Coordinates of C-alpha atoms in Angstrom, one line a residue:
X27 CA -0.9 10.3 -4.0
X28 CA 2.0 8.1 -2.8
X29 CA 1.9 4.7 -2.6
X30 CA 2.8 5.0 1.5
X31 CA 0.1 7.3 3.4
X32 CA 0.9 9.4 6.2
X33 CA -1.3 9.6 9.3
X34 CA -2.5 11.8 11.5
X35 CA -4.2 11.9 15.0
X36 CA -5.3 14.3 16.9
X37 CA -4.5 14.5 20.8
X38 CA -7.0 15.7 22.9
X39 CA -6.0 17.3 26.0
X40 CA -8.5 20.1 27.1
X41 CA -6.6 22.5 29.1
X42 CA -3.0 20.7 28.3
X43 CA -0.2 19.7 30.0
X44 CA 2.1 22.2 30.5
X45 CA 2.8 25.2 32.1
X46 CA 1.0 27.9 29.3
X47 CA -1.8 26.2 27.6
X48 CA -4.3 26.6 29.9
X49 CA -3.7 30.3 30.6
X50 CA -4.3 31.0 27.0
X51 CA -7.3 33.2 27.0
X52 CA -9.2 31.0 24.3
X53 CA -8.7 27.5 26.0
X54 CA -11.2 27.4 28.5
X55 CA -10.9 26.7 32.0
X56 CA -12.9 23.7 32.2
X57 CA -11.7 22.2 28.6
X58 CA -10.6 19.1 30.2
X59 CA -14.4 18.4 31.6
X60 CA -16.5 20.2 29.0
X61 CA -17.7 17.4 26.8
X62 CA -18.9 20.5 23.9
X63 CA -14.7 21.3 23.9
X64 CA -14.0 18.0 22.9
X65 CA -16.6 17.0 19.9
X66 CA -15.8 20.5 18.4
X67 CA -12.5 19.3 18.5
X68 CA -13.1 16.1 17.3
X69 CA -15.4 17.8 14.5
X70 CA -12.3 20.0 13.2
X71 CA -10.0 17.1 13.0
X72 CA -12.6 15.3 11.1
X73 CA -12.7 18.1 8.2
X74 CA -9.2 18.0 8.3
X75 CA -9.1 14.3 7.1
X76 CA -7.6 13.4 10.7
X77 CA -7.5 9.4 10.8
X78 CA -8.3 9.3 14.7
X79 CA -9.0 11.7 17.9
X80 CA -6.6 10.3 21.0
X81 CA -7.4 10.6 24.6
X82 CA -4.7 9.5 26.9
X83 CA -5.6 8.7 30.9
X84 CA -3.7 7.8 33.9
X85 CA -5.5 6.3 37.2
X86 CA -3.3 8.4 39.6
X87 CA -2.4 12.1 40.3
X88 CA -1.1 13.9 42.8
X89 CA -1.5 17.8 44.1
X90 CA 1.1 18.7 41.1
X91 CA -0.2 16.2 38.0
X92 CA 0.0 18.4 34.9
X93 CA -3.6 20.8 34.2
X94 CA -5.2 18.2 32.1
X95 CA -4.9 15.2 34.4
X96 CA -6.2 17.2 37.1
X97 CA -9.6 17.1 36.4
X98 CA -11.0 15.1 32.7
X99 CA -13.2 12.7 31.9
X100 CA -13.0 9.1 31.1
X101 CA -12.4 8.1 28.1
X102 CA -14.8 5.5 26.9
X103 CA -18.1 7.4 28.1
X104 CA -16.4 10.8 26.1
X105 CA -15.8 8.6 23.1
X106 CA -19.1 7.6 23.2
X107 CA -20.1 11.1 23.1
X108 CA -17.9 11.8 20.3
X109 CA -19.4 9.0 18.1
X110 CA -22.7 10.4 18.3
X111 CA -21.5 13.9 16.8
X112 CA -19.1 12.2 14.2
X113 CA -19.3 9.8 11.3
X114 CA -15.7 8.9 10.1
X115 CA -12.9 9.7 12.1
X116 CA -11.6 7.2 14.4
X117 CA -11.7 7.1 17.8
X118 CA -8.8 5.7 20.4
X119 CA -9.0 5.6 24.2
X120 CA -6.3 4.4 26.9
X121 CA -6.9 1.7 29.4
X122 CA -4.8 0.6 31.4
X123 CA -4.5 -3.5 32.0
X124 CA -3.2 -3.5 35.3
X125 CA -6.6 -2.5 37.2
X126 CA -8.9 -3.6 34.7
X127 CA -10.4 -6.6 33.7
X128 CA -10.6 -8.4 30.0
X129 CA -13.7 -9.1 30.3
X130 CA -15.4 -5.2 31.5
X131 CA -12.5 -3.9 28.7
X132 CA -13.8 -6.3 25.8
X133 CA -17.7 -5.5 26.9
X134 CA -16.5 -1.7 26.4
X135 CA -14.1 -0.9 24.0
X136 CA -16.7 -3.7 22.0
X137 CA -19.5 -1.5 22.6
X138 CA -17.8 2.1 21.5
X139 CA -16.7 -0.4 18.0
X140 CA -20.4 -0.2 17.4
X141 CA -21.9 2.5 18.8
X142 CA -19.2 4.3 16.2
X143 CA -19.5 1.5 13.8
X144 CA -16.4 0.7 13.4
X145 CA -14.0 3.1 14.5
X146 CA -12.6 2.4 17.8
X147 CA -9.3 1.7 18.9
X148 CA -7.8 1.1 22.4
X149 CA -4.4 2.0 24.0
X150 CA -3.0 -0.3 25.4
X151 CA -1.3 0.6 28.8
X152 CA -0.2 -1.1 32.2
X153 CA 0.4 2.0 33.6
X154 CA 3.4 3.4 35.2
X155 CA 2.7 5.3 38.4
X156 CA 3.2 2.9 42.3
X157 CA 0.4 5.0 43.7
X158 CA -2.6 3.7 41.2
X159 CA -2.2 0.3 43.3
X160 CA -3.7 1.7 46.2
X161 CA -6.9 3.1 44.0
X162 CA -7.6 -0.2 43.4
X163 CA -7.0 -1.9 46.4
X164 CA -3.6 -3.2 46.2
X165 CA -0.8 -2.4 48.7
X166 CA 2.3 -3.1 45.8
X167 CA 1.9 -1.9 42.4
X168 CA 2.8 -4.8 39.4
X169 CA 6.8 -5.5 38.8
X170 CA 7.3 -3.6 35.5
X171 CA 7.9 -7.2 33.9
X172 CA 5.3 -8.8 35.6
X173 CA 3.1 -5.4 33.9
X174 CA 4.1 -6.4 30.6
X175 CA 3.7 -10.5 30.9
X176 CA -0.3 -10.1 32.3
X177 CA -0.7 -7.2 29.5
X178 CA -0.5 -9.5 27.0
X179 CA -2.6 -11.9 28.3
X180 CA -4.8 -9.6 29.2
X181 CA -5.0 -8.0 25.2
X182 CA -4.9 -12.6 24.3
X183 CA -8.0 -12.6 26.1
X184 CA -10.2 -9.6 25.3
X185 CA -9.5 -10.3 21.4
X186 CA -10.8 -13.8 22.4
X187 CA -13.6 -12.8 23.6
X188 CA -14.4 -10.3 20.8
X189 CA -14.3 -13.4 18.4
X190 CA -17.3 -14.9 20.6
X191 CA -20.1 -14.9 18.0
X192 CA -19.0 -16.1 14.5
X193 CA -19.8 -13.3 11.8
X194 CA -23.3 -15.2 10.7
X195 CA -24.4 -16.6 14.2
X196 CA -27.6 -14.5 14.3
X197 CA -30.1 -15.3 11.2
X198 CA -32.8 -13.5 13.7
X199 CA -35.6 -15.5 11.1
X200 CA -38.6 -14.1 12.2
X201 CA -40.6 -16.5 10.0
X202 CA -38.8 -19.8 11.4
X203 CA -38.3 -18.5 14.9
X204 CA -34.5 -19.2 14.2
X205 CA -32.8 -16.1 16.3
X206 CA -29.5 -17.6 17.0
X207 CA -27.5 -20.6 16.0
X208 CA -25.9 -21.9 18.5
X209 CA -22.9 -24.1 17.4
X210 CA -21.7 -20.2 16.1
X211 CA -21.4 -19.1 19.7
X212 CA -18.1 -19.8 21.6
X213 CA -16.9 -19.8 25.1
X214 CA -13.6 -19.2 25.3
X215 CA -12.5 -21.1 28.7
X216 CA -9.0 -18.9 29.2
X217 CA -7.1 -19.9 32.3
X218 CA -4.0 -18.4 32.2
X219 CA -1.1 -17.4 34.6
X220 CA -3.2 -14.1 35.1
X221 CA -6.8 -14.7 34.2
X222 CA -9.7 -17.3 34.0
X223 CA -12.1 -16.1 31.8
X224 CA -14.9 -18.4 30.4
X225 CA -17.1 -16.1 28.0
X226 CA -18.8 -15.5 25.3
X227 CA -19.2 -12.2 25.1
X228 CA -23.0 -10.7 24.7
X229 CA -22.1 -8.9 21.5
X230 CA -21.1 -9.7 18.3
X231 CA -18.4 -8.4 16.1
X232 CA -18.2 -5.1 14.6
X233 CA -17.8 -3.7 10.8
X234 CA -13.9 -3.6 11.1
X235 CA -14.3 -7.1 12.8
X236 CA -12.0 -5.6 16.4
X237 CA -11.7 -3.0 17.4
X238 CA -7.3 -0.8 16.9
X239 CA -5.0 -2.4 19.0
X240 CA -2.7 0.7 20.0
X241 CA 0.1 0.6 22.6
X242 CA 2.7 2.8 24.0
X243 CA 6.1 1.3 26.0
X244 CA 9.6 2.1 25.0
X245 CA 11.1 0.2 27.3
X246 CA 12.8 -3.4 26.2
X247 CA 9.5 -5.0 27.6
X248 CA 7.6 -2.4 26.5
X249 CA 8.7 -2.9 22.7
X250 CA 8.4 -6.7 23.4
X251 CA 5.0 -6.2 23.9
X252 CA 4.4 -4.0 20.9
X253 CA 5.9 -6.4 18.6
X254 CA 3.2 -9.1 20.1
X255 CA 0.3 -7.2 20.2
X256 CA 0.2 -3.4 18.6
X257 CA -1.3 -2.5 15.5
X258 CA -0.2 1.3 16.2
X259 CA 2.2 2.3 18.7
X260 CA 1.8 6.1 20.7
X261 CA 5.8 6.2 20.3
X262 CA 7.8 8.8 22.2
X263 CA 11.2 10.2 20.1
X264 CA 12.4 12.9 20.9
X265 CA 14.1 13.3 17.4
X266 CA 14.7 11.9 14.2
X267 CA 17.7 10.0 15.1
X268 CA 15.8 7.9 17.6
X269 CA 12.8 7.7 15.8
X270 CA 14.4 6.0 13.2
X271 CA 16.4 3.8 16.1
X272 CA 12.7 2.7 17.6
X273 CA 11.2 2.2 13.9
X274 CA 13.1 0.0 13.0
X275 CA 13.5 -1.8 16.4
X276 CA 10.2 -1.7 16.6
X277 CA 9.0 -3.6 13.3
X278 CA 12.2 -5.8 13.2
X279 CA 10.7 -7.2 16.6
X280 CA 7.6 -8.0 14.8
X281 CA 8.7 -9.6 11.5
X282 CA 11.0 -11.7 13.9
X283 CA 7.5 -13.1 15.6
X284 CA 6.2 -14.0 11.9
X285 CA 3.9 -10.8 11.8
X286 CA 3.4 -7.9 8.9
X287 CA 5.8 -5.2 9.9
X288 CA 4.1 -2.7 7.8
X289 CA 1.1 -3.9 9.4
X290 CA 2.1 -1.9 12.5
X291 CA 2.1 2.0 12.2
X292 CA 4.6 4.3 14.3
X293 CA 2.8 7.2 15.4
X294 CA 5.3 9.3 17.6
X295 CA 3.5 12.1 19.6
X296 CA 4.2 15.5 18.4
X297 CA 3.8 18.9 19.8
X298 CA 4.4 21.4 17.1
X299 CA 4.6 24.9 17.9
X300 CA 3.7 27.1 14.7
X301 CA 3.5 30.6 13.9
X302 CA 3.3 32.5 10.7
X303 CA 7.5 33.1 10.5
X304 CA 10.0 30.8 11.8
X305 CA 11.5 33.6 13.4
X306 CA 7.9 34.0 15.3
X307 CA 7.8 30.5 16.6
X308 CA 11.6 30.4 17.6
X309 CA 10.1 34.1 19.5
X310 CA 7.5 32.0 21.6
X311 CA 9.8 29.4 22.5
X312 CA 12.4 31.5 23.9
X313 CA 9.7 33.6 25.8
X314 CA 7.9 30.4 26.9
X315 CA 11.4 28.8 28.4
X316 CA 12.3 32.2 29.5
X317 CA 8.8 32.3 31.9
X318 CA 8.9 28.4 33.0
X319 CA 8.4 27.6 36.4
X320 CA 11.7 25.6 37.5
X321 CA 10.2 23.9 40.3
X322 CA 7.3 22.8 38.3
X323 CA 9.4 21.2 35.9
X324 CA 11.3 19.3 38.4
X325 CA 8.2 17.7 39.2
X326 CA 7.3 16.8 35.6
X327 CA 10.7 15.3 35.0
X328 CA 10.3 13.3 38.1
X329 CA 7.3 11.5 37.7
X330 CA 9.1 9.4 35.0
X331 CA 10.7 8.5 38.5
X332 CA 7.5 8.2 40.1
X333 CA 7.3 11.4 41.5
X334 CA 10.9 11.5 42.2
X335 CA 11.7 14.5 44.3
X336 CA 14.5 16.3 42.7
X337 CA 14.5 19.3 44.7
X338 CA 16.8 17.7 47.3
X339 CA 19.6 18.4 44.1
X340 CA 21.9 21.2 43.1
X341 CA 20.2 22.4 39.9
X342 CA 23.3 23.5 38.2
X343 CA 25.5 20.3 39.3
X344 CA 25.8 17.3 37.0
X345 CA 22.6 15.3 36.7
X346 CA 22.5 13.3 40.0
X347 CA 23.3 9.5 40.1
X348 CA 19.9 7.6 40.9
X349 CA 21.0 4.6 41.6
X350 CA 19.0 2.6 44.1
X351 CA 15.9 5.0 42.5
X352 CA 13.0 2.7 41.5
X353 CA 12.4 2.2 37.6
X354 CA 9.3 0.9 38.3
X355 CA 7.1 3.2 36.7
X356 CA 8.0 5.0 33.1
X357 CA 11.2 2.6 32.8
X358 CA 11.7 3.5 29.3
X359 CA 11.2 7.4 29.9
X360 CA 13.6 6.9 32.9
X361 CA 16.6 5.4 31.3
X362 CA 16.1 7.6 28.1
X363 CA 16.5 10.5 30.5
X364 CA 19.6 9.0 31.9
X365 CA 20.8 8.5 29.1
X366 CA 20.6 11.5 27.4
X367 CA 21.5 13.3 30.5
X368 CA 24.9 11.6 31.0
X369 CA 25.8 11.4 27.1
X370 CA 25.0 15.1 26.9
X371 CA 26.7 15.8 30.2
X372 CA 23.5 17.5 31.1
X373 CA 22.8 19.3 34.7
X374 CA 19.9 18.7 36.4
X375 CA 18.2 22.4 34.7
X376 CA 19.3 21.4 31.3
X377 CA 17.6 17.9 31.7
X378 CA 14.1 19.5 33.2
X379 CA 14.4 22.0 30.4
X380 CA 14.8 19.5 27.8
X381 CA 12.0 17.4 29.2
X382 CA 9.9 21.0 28.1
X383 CA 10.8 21.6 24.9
X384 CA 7.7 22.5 23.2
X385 CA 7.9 21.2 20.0
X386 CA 10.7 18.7 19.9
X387 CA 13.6 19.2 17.6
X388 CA 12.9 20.0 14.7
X389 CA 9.0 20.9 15.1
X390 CA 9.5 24.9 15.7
X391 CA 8.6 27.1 12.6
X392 CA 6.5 28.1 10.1
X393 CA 3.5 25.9 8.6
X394 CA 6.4 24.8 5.9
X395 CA 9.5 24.2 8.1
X396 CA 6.8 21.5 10.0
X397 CA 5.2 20.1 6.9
X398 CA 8.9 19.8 5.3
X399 CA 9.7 17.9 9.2
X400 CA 7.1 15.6 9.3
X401 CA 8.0 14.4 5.6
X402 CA 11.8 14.2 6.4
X403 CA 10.2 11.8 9.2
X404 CA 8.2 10.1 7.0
X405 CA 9.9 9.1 4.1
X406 CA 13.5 8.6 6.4
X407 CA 11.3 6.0 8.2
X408 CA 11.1 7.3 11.8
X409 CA 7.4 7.4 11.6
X410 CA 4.5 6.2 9.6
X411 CA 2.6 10.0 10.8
X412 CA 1.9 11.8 14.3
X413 CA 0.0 12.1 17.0
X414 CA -0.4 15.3 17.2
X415 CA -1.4 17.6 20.6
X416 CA -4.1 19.9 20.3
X417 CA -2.9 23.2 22.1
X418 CA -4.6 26.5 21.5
X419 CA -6.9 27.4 19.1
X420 CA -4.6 29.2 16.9
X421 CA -2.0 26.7 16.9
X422 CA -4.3 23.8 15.7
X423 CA -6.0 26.1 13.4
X424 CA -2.5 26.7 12.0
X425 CA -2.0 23.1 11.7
X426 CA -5.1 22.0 10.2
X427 CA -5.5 24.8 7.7
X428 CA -2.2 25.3 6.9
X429 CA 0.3 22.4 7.8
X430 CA -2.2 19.3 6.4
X431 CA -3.0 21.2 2.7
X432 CA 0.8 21.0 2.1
X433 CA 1.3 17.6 3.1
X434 CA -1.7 17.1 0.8
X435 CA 0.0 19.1 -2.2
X436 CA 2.8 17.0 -2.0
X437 CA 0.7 13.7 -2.3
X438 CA 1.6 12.4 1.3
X439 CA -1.7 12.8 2.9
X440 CA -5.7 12.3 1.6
X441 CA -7.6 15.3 0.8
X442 CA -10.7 13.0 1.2
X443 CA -11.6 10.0 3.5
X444 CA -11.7 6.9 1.5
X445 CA -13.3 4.5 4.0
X446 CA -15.2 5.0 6.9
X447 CA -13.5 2.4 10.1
X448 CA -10.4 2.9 11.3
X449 CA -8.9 0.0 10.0
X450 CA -9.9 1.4 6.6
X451 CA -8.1 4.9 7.8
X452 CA -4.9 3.0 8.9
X453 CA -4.7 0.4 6.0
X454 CA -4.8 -2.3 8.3
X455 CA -6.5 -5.6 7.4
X456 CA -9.5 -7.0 9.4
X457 CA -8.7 -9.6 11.7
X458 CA -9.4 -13.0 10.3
X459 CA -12.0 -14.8 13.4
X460 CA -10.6 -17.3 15.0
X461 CA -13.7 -19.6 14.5
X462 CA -14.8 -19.1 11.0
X463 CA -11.5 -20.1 9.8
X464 CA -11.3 -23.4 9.6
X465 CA -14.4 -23.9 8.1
X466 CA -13.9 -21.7 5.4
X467 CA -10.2 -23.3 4.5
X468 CA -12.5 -26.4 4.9
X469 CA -14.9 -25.0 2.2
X470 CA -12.0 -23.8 -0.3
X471 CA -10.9 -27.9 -0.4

């Protein structure tokens, strides 16, 4: 095998989130809700050597959210689930820190670390959509900056937290009586621009010492905070050209701040469409376009807006100028959209179409044409390995049995797990605590 390892994760998204998925006659109806759907699912990206399962959340919808969002279930109490019914593959779940707080996050996302020993991971969010405020009792949803600022803070003070109990504070001595010593316990007494949090924690660390920090944003903030705080990044490229753009952006950022840039892994989402015969995939796609609901598209694309009506336009005129339209939701999704749309010279159907492409460039074809895909992204350096959506059956099947044994043929990808957190999975190192430190550089003198 290669020195470099690719990686793979596994999105799961019950009935889907688009306009076909959940009409397939072997996705159930209630996918999104049906807790059996999602271990089974879990369980066949396990055997395929999958390094995580990913379950991505929003705290707002509307009459027209996408199927999945509809109607699923949180994430941390279907993780928790999972663990029970798996043993090594890792497990990632998005929370949002704008209507959460460090304290509930650390207590949770601490728990699922060792309730899975070892193998959680959180994505990071500060989610996008105005209308969450008011499920959470606030007239004015966060300045996008303002988002970013108290996210890190937020992510400062949960790993504090997690660092509460030094790795040896409980001897539990039944024969002394000795449970706990307590010069190894530590409050942490945060008081911040956002937060005044005094700690400890009630729990102690796990085997892969913190739980994966993950986190998407591709906006300048967004990548800002990525370079402070992400271990893995849920990047969104549309295609090669750009992924290799945000990759090195991206881990350029970091090295800048002093950090490991290879201690960071780019995992852009990707939503593959396979079929036996490239011909037969480039089929589906045209028939899938060819039966796409134009209206409903227009509300997909405008909810990078948030929920942006863009039926008031001329569908075949230029893209319209949205100036004066608030950015204060998906910002980086918005200006990539205007963008693209006014390099391209895009009308407003070309722009909703693009938004739909099922596969992204490149990711259309047989289980070769995507295995030879993923290792031109690989080795060109626009990702260090995929998220990858879970559609139907067939497709994942197609994926897992045929796509991941020729990425393991050519050396890029394990044929067997060699550790068992997901830190080990992702070749990331376990984070040094805070506490013990000093004593044990004072020990080494």
């Amino acid at each position: 095998m290669s020195e470099r390892q690719l990686h793979l994760g596994a999105i799961l998204t019950g009935v889907g989130n688009d306009q076909y998925n959940w009409r397939h006659p072997d996705v159930p109806g209630d996918a999104s809700v049906d807790i059996d759907w999602y271990i089974t699912n879990a369980k066949l990206a396990e055997d395929a050597k999958f390094d995580l399962v990913f379950i991505v959340d929003s705290p707002f919808i509307t009459p027209d959210t996408s199927p999945h969002f509809l109607n699923r279930l949180e994430p941390l109490t279907l993780l928790s689930a999972v663990a029970g019914h798996t043993s090594r593959i890792g497990l990632v779940g998005t929370l949002t820190t704008s209507y959460w707080e460090p304290y509930n996050v650390a207590r949770q996302f601490g728990s699922l670390d060792h309730i899975s020993r070892g193998r959680a991971g959180w994505n990071v969010v500060t989610t996008g959509l105005e209308g969450a405020a008011r499920n959470y009792g606030r007239e004015e949803h966060f300045d996008h900056a303002v988002r970013y600022e108290r996210a890190q803070e937020f992510v400062e003070v949960v790993q504090g937290l997690w660092d509460s109990y030094e790795d040896d504070a409980f001897p539990r001595d039944k024969q002394s009586g000795l449970f706990l010593h307590k010069d190894k316990q530590h409050r942490l007494d945060h008081k911040g621009r956002h937060f005044a949090v005094a700690g400890p924690l009630a729990l102690t660390r796990s085997r892969q010492g913190q739980p994966v920090i993950f986190q998407a944003g591709d906006s300048d903030e967004g990548r800002n905070l990525g370079a402070h705080i992400a271990e893995a990044t849920f990047a969104a490229s549309p295609d090669f050209a750009s992924g290799q753009q945000y990759y090195a952006d991206l881990k350029a950022r970091a090295a800048a701040l002093g950090r490991d840039a290879d201690a960071i892994k780019v995992l852009p989402g990707l939503f593959p469409l396979i079929a036996e015969t490239d011909e037969e995939a480039h089929r589906i796609e045209r028939e899938r376009a060819e039966n796409l609901d134009i209206d409903k598209l227009l509300v997909q694309l405008g909810r990078a807006f948030n929920y942006h009506d863009f039926s008031q336009y001329d569908l075949d005129a230029p893209f319209p100028d949205l100036t004066g339209v608030t950015l204060n939701s998906y910002k980086g999704a918005a200006e990539r959209i205007i963008r693209t749309a006014r390099e391209e010279k895009l009308t407003l159907r070309q722009a909703a179409q693009r938004g739909q492409n099922p596969g992204g460039k490149g990711f259309v074809g047989s289980p070769e044409t995507i295995a030879d895909e993923i290792e031109r992204w690989f080795t060109g350096r626009a990702a260090d390995g995929f998220n990858v959506v879970v559609g139907t059956p067939d497709e994942f099947a197609l994926f897992r049995e045929r796509v991941v044994p020729i990425l393991q043929s050519r050396g890029l990808f394990r044929t067997e797990y060699a550790h068992d957190t997901l830190r080990g999975h992702l070749g990331l190192p376990v984070p040094e605590h805070r506490h013990a430190a000093p004593s044990l550089a004072v020990a080494a003198e």
